[in-house]
Amino acid sequence: MSAAPAIPPTLSRDGMAAALLNDEERTRIRAKSAQFAPPTAALPDGRRDLVGLSREELTDIMVEIGEKPFRTKQLWHWIYHQGVTDFSRMSSIARPLQEKLAERFIVGRPGVVTEQTSQDSTRKFLFRFRDGQEAETVYIPDRQEDRGAVCISSQVGCTLSCTFCHTGTQALVRNLGAAEIVGQFMAARDSYGEWPSPKGETPRLLSTIVLMGMGEPLYNYDNVAKAMRIIMDGEGIGLSRRRITLSTSGVVPMMDQCGAELGINLAVSLHAVRDDLRDEIVPLNRKYPIREVIAACRRYPAASNARRITFEYIMLRDINDSEADARELVRLISGIPAKVNLIPFNPWPGSSYRPSTREQLERFAKIVMDAGFASPIRMPRGRDILAACGQLRTESQRLRRAAREDAATDTVE
């Protein structure tokens, strides 16, 4: 894994101090992340997936097989701009090289297990990766325009165990690799036929990415960062950093690094304004309490009036939705270029939480808006296919447990 970066000169004095203090913590996070590393990119037959490689890695591989570095530019165009998976369709590459590439490599996609479309046109994909593990991805179309957001997963399962979140009931199985993260977006594009990549002012149907699917992206930072650099490359998919939002529950050391290296938009899953309550519903708060999360938001370098930090706040009836909570939220985020997404709780099987009433939602929103912060109430999308916020979950953990039990039985026999 890559080493922590040098502290950028653009950070404030407080930011530099925080970065220095967090170096050791970043090292610890990376070491733990390595325990959940994705499988190798090589197939059983020895071929390697070219998706997910950086330009430098792709160049090295071309040189290894006796090709010139300029082949990287050609392949990059076909893989990420044209969306082509078959080497024989790469018309600017001579047939002998097409055959040579096909013998050694693939241009992969995750397998589509199920593809469901909600009554409101939200589409949910269950993707299966080469080791049999699965993750869900959701496309949420805009209600007025031909555009929408692809909600991408970064892990199989989740390590955070937020009590209101269905995904949190599934233990972390492993991190997703860069190829698997990029592959979700590319497979969603396959489904909508949006190749080649739109250029310039050409409208994009899949116009934004939100890293708000399964998992905590900042606990898989290196793979997420690599995938986003590929997606932002102007000669391929070419999605602007302004069109990418990473959602975190508040992994403070990696928030600093994400801001310094990627500069993408930030969303923070806050959900409570008191540490005692947030300790309970977002257990990560015991490691990084509210004051530290808010301080990291204040020093996030990409934050501005044009690119506000989003605070996500799930509304749980009689738990975190009082008018006093709203006023404390305003106090906490005062001075931060921010907006607040109020999210009605989306029920899922086995949960004891109830959504706030519409009246209470509106009272809460008014207090926040009167303080000068945009406070939209996010309308649930894809509830009928369990694709709404907090409803994503797969059977990967169950399958892994079943495999262990089968192995144990075989040993006993």
Coordinates of C-alpha atoms in Angstrom, one line a residue, residues 25-375:
E25 CA -3.4 6.4 13.1
R26 CA -3.4 6.2 9.3
T27 CA -0.7 3.6 9.5
R28 CA -2.8 1.6 11.9
I29 CA -5.9 1.9 9.7
R30 CA -3.9 0.7 6.6
A31 CA -2.6 -2.2 8.6
K32 CA -6.1 -3.3 9.6
S33 CA -7.3 -2.7 6.0
A34 CA -4.7 -5.1 4.7
Q35 CA -6.3 -7.9 6.7
F36 CA -9.4 -7.5 4.5
A37 CA -7.5 -7.2 1.2
P38 CA -9.3 -8.1 -2.0
P39 CA -8.1 -11.2 -4.0
T40 CA -5.5 -11.1 -6.7
A41 CA -6.5 -9.6 -10.1
A42 CA -5.2 -12.8 -11.8
L43 CA -7.7 -15.4 -13.0
P44 CA -7.2 -19.2 -12.4
D45 CA -6.0 -19.5 -16.0
G46 CA -3.3 -16.9 -15.4
R47 CA -4.8 -14.0 -17.3
R48 CA -4.9 -10.6 -15.5
D49 CA -7.7 -8.0 -15.5
L50 CA -6.6 -4.7 -16.9
V51 CA -9.4 -2.8 -15.2
G52 CA -8.3 -1.1 -12.0
L53 CA -4.7 -0.7 -13.1
S54 CA -3.2 2.8 -12.9
R55 CA -1.6 4.2 -16.1
E56 CA 1.8 3.5 -14.7
E57 CA 0.9 -0.1 -13.9
L58 CA -0.6 -0.6 -17.3
T59 CA 2.6 0.8 -18.9
D60 CA 4.8 -1.5 -16.9
I61 CA 2.7 -4.5 -18.1
M62 CA 2.9 -3.5 -21.7
V63 CA 6.7 -3.2 -21.4
E64 CA 6.9 -6.6 -19.7
I65 CA 5.2 -8.2 -22.8
G66 CA 7.5 -6.4 -25.2
E67 CA 5.2 -3.5 -26.2
K68 CA 5.8 0.2 -26.4
P69 CA 4.5 2.5 -23.6
F70 CA 2.2 4.2 -26.1
R71 CA 0.0 1.2 -26.0
T72 CA -1.2 2.4 -22.6
K73 CA -3.0 5.4 -24.2
Q74 CA -4.7 3.1 -26.8
L75 CA -5.9 0.6 -24.2
W76 CA -7.0 3.3 -21.8
H77 CA -9.2 4.8 -24.5
W78 CA -10.8 1.5 -25.4
I79 CA -11.4 0.4 -21.8
Y80 CA -12.5 3.6 -20.2
H81 CA -13.7 5.8 -23.0
Q82 CA -15.3 3.3 -25.3
G83 CA -16.2 0.7 -22.7
V84 CA -15.0 -2.1 -24.9
T85 CA -14.3 -5.5 -23.2
D86 CA -13.4 -7.5 -26.3
F87 CA -9.8 -7.0 -27.6
S88 CA -10.9 -7.9 -31.1
R89 CA -13.1 -4.8 -31.2
M90 CA -10.2 -2.5 -30.5
S91 CA -9.8 -1.4 -34.1
S92 CA -6.8 0.8 -33.6
I93 CA -4.8 -2.2 -32.4
A94 CA -3.4 -4.6 -35.0
R95 CA -4.8 -8.2 -35.0
P96 CA -1.6 -9.9 -33.8
L97 CA -1.5 -7.7 -30.8
Q98 CA -5.2 -8.1 -30.1
E99 CA -4.6 -11.9 -30.0
K100 CA -1.5 -11.4 -27.8
L101 CA -3.5 -9.3 -25.4
A102 CA -6.4 -11.8 -25.3
E103 CA -4.0 -14.6 -24.4
R104 CA -2.7 -12.7 -21.4
F105 CA -5.4 -10.3 -20.2
I106 CA -9.1 -9.6 -19.8
V107 CA -11.2 -6.4 -19.5
G108 CA -13.5 -7.5 -16.7
R109 CA -16.8 -6.6 -15.2
P110 CA -18.5 -7.9 -12.1
G111 CA -21.1 -10.5 -12.8
V112 CA -24.7 -9.3 -12.6
V113 CA -26.7 -11.6 -10.2
T114 CA -29.8 -9.6 -10.2
E115 CA -30.9 -6.3 -11.7
Q116 CA -34.1 -4.8 -10.2
T117 CA -35.9 -1.7 -11.2
S118 CA -38.2 0.1 -8.7
Q119 CA -41.5 1.6 -9.4
D120 CA -39.8 5.0 -9.2
S121 CA -37.1 3.9 -11.8
T122 CA -34.4 3.4 -9.2
R123 CA -32.3 0.4 -10.4
K124 CA -30.4 -1.9 -8.0
F125 CA -27.7 -4.3 -9.1
L126 CA -26.4 -7.2 -7.1
F127 CA -22.9 -7.8 -8.4
R128 CA -20.8 -11.0 -7.9
F129 CA -17.1 -10.9 -8.0
R130 CA -14.6 -13.6 -9.0
D131 CA -14.3 -15.0 -5.5
G132 CA -18.1 -15.4 -5.2
Q133 CA -18.5 -12.4 -2.9
E134 CA -21.2 -9.9 -3.6
A135 CA -22.1 -6.2 -3.2
E136 CA -25.0 -4.0 -4.2
T137 CA -25.0 -0.8 -6.4
V138 CA -27.9 1.5 -7.0
Y139 CA -28.6 4.0 -9.8
I140 CA -30.9 6.8 -8.7
P141 CA -32.3 8.8 -11.6
D142 CA -33.1 12.5 -11.3
R143 CA -36.8 13.2 -11.2
Q144 CA -36.7 16.1 -13.7
E145 CA -33.6 15.6 -15.9
D146 CA -31.9 12.8 -17.8
R147 CA -29.1 12.4 -15.3
G148 CA -28.6 10.5 -12.0
A149 CA -26.3 9.2 -9.3
V150 CA -24.6 5.8 -9.1
C151 CA -24.3 4.7 -5.5
I152 CA -21.2 2.6 -5.3
S153 CA -20.1 0.1 -2.6
S154 CA -16.5 0.0 -1.3
Q155 CA -16.6 -3.1 0.9
V156 CA -18.5 -6.4 1.1
G157 CA -20.3 -5.9 4.4
C158 CA -19.4 -3.2 6.8
T159 CA -17.3 -2.8 10.0
L160 CA -19.2 0.1 11.6
S161 CA -22.4 -1.6 12.9
C162 CA -24.5 1.5 12.8
T163 CA -27.7 0.3 14.5
F164 CA -30.2 2.0 12.1
C165 CA -28.5 0.6 9.0
H166 CA -29.3 -2.8 7.4
T167 CA -25.8 -3.0 5.9
G168 CA -24.4 -2.6 9.4
T169 CA -26.0 -6.0 10.3
Q170 CA -23.7 -7.7 7.9
A171 CA -20.1 -8.1 9.2
L172 CA -17.2 -7.0 7.1
V173 CA -16.2 -9.7 4.7
R174 CA -13.5 -7.9 2.7
N175 CA -12.5 -4.7 0.9
L176 CA -13.3 -4.2 -2.7
G177 CA -10.4 -3.7 -5.1
A178 CA -10.0 -0.8 -7.4
A179 CA -11.2 -2.9 -10.3
E180 CA -14.3 -4.0 -8.4
I181 CA -15.1 -0.4 -7.5
V182 CA -14.6 1.0 -11.0
G183 CA -16.3 -2.1 -12.4
Q184 CA -19.6 -1.2 -10.6
F185 CA -19.8 2.1 -12.4
M186 CA -18.8 0.5 -15.7
A187 CA -21.3 -2.3 -15.4
A188 CA -24.1 0.2 -14.6
R189 CA -23.1 2.1 -17.8
D190 CA -23.3 -1.2 -19.7
S191 CA -26.9 -1.5 -18.4
Y192 CA -27.8 1.9 -19.7
G193 CA -25.7 1.8 -22.9
E194 CA -23.8 5.0 -22.0
W195 CA -20.7 4.4 -24.0
P196 CA -18.5 6.0 -25.2
S197 CA -18.0 8.4 -22.3
P198 CA -19.9 11.7 -22.9
K199 CA -17.5 14.6 -23.5
G200 CA -17.7 18.3 -22.6
E201 CA -21.3 19.5 -22.3
T202 CA -22.9 16.3 -23.6
P203 CA -25.4 15.3 -21.0
R204 CA -24.5 12.2 -18.9
L205 CA -27.3 9.8 -17.8
L206 CA -24.9 8.5 -15.1
S207 CA -23.7 11.9 -14.1
T208 CA -22.5 11.5 -10.6
I209 CA -21.0 9.0 -8.2
V210 CA -21.8 8.8 -4.5
L211 CA -19.6 6.5 -2.4
M212 CA -22.6 5.7 -0.2
G213 CA -23.1 2.0 -0.8
M214 CA -22.0 -0.9 1.4
G215 CA -19.0 -0.2 3.6
E216 CA -17.0 2.7 5.0
P217 CA -14.9 4.1 2.1
L218 CA -12.2 5.6 4.3
Y219 CA -11.5 2.1 5.8
N220 CA -10.6 1.1 2.2
Y221 CA -9.0 4.4 1.2
D222 CA -6.2 3.2 -1.0
N223 CA -8.5 1.1 -3.3
V224 CA -11.1 3.8 -3.3
A225 CA -8.6 6.5 -4.2
K226 CA -7.1 4.5 -7.0
A227 CA -10.5 3.8 -8.4
M228 CA -11.5 7.5 -8.3
R229 CA -8.3 8.6 -10.0
I230 CA -9.1 6.2 -12.8
I231 CA -12.7 7.5 -13.0
M232 CA -11.5 11.2 -13.0
D233 CA -8.9 10.7 -15.7
G234 CA -9.9 13.0 -18.6
E235 CA -9.0 10.5 -21.3
G236 CA -11.3 7.8 -20.1
I237 CA -14.5 8.1 -18.0
G238 CA -13.6 11.7 -17.3
L239 CA -15.9 12.4 -14.4
S240 CA -15.1 15.6 -12.6
R241 CA -14.1 15.5 -8.9
R242 CA -17.1 17.9 -8.4
R243 CA -19.3 15.0 -9.5
I244 CA -18.0 12.6 -6.9
T245 CA -19.1 12.5 -3.3
L246 CA -17.5 10.3 -0.6
S247 CA -19.6 9.6 2.4
T248 CA -18.0 8.7 5.7
S249 CA -19.1 8.1 9.3
G250 CA -16.1 10.2 10.4
V251 CA -12.8 8.4 10.0
V252 CA -10.9 11.6 10.9
P253 CA -7.3 10.8 9.8
M254 CA -8.4 9.6 6.4
M255 CA -10.8 12.6 5.9
D256 CA -7.7 14.8 6.0
Q257 CA -5.9 12.6 3.5
C258 CA -8.9 12.4 1.1
G259 CA -9.2 16.1 1.1
A260 CA -5.5 16.7 0.4
E261 CA -5.1 14.0 -2.3
L262 CA -8.5 13.7 -4.1
G263 CA -10.4 16.9 -3.4
I264 CA -13.7 15.2 -4.0
N265 CA -16.9 16.3 -2.3
L266 CA -17.5 15.1 1.3
A267 CA -20.6 13.9 3.0
V268 CA -20.5 13.1 6.8
S269 CA -23.0 10.7 8.3
L270 CA -23.6 12.6 11.5
H271 CA -27.0 11.4 12.7
A272 CA -26.7 12.7 16.2
V273 CA -25.6 15.9 18.0
R274 CA -24.6 14.3 21.4
D275 CA -21.8 11.9 21.9
D276 CA -23.7 9.6 24.2
L277 CA -26.4 9.0 21.5
R278 CA -23.9 8.9 18.6
D279 CA -21.8 6.4 20.6
E280 CA -24.9 4.2 20.6
I281 CA -26.2 4.5 17.0
V282 CA -22.8 5.2 15.2
P283 CA -20.3 3.2 17.3
L284 CA -17.3 4.7 15.4
N285 CA -18.0 7.9 17.5
R286 CA -16.3 6.2 20.4
K287 CA -13.1 6.4 18.4
Y288 CA -13.7 9.7 16.7
P289 CA -16.2 11.8 18.7
I290 CA -18.3 14.6 17.3
R291 CA -15.9 17.4 18.1
E292 CA -13.1 15.7 16.1
V293 CA -15.3 15.0 13.1
I294 CA -16.5 18.6 13.0
A295 CA -13.0 19.9 13.3
A296 CA -11.9 17.7 10.3
C297 CA -14.8 19.1 8.3
R298 CA -13.7 22.7 9.1
R299 CA -10.2 22.0 7.7
Y300 CA -11.4 19.9 4.7
P301 CA -9.7 21.7 1.8
A302 CA -12.3 21.2 -0.9
A303 CA -15.1 22.8 1.2
S304 CA -16.4 26.1 -0.1
N305 CA -19.7 27.9 -0.7
A306 CA -19.7 26.4 -4.1
R307 CA -18.9 22.9 -2.8
R308 CA -20.5 22.5 0.6
I309 CA -20.0 19.6 2.9
T310 CA -23.1 17.5 3.3
F311 CA -24.2 16.4 6.7
E312 CA -26.4 13.4 6.5
Y313 CA -28.9 13.1 9.3
I314 CA -31.2 10.1 9.6
M315 CA -34.5 11.0 11.3
L316 CA -35.4 8.5 14.0
R317 CA -38.7 9.2 15.8
D318 CA -38.3 10.3 19.5
I319 CA -34.5 9.6 19.4
N320 CA -32.7 12.4 17.5
D321 CA -35.4 14.5 15.9
S322 CA -36.3 17.0 18.6
E323 CA -36.3 20.8 18.0
A324 CA -33.5 20.9 20.6
D325 CA -31.5 18.5 18.4
A326 CA -32.0 20.8 15.4
R327 CA -30.7 23.8 17.3
E328 CA -27.7 22.0 18.5
L329 CA -27.0 20.8 15.0
V330 CA -27.0 24.4 13.8
R331 CA -24.6 25.3 16.6
L332 CA -22.2 22.5 15.7
I333 CA -21.9 23.3 12.0
S334 CA -22.0 27.1 12.3
G335 CA -19.3 28.6 10.0
I336 CA -18.9 25.5 7.8
P337 CA -20.0 25.8 4.2
A338 CA -22.6 23.0 4.5
K339 CA -26.0 21.7 3.8
V340 CA -28.0 19.1 5.8
N341 CA -29.7 16.1 4.2
L342 CA -32.6 15.0 6.4
I343 CA -33.2 11.3 5.7
P344 CA -36.4 9.7 6.7
F345 CA -35.6 6.3 8.3
N346 CA -36.2 3.5 5.8
P347 CA -37.5 0.4 7.6
W348 CA -35.9 -2.9 7.0
P349 CA -36.7 -6.4 8.4
G350 CA -35.9 -6.7 12.1
S351 CA -35.3 -3.0 12.9
S352 CA -37.1 -1.5 15.9
Y353 CA -36.6 2.1 14.7
R354 CA -39.5 4.2 13.4
P355 CA -39.3 7.1 11.0
S356 CA -40.0 10.6 12.2
T357 CA -43.5 12.0 11.5
R358 CA -43.8 14.4 8.5
E359 CA -44.7 17.2 10.9
Q360 CA -41.5 16.7 13.0
L361 CA -39.4 16.4 9.9
E362 CA -40.7 19.8 8.7
R363 CA -40.2 21.5 12.1
F364 CA -36.6 20.2 12.3
A365 CA -35.9 21.3 8.7
K366 CA -37.3 24.8 9.3
I367 CA -34.9 25.4 12.3
V368 CA -31.9 24.4 10.2
M369 CA -33.1 26.4 7.1
D370 CA -33.8 29.5 9.2
A371 CA -30.2 29.3 10.4
G372 CA -29.1 29.7 6.8
F373 CA -28.4 26.0 5.8
A374 CA -30.1 24.2 3.0
S375 CA -32.0 21.4 4.6

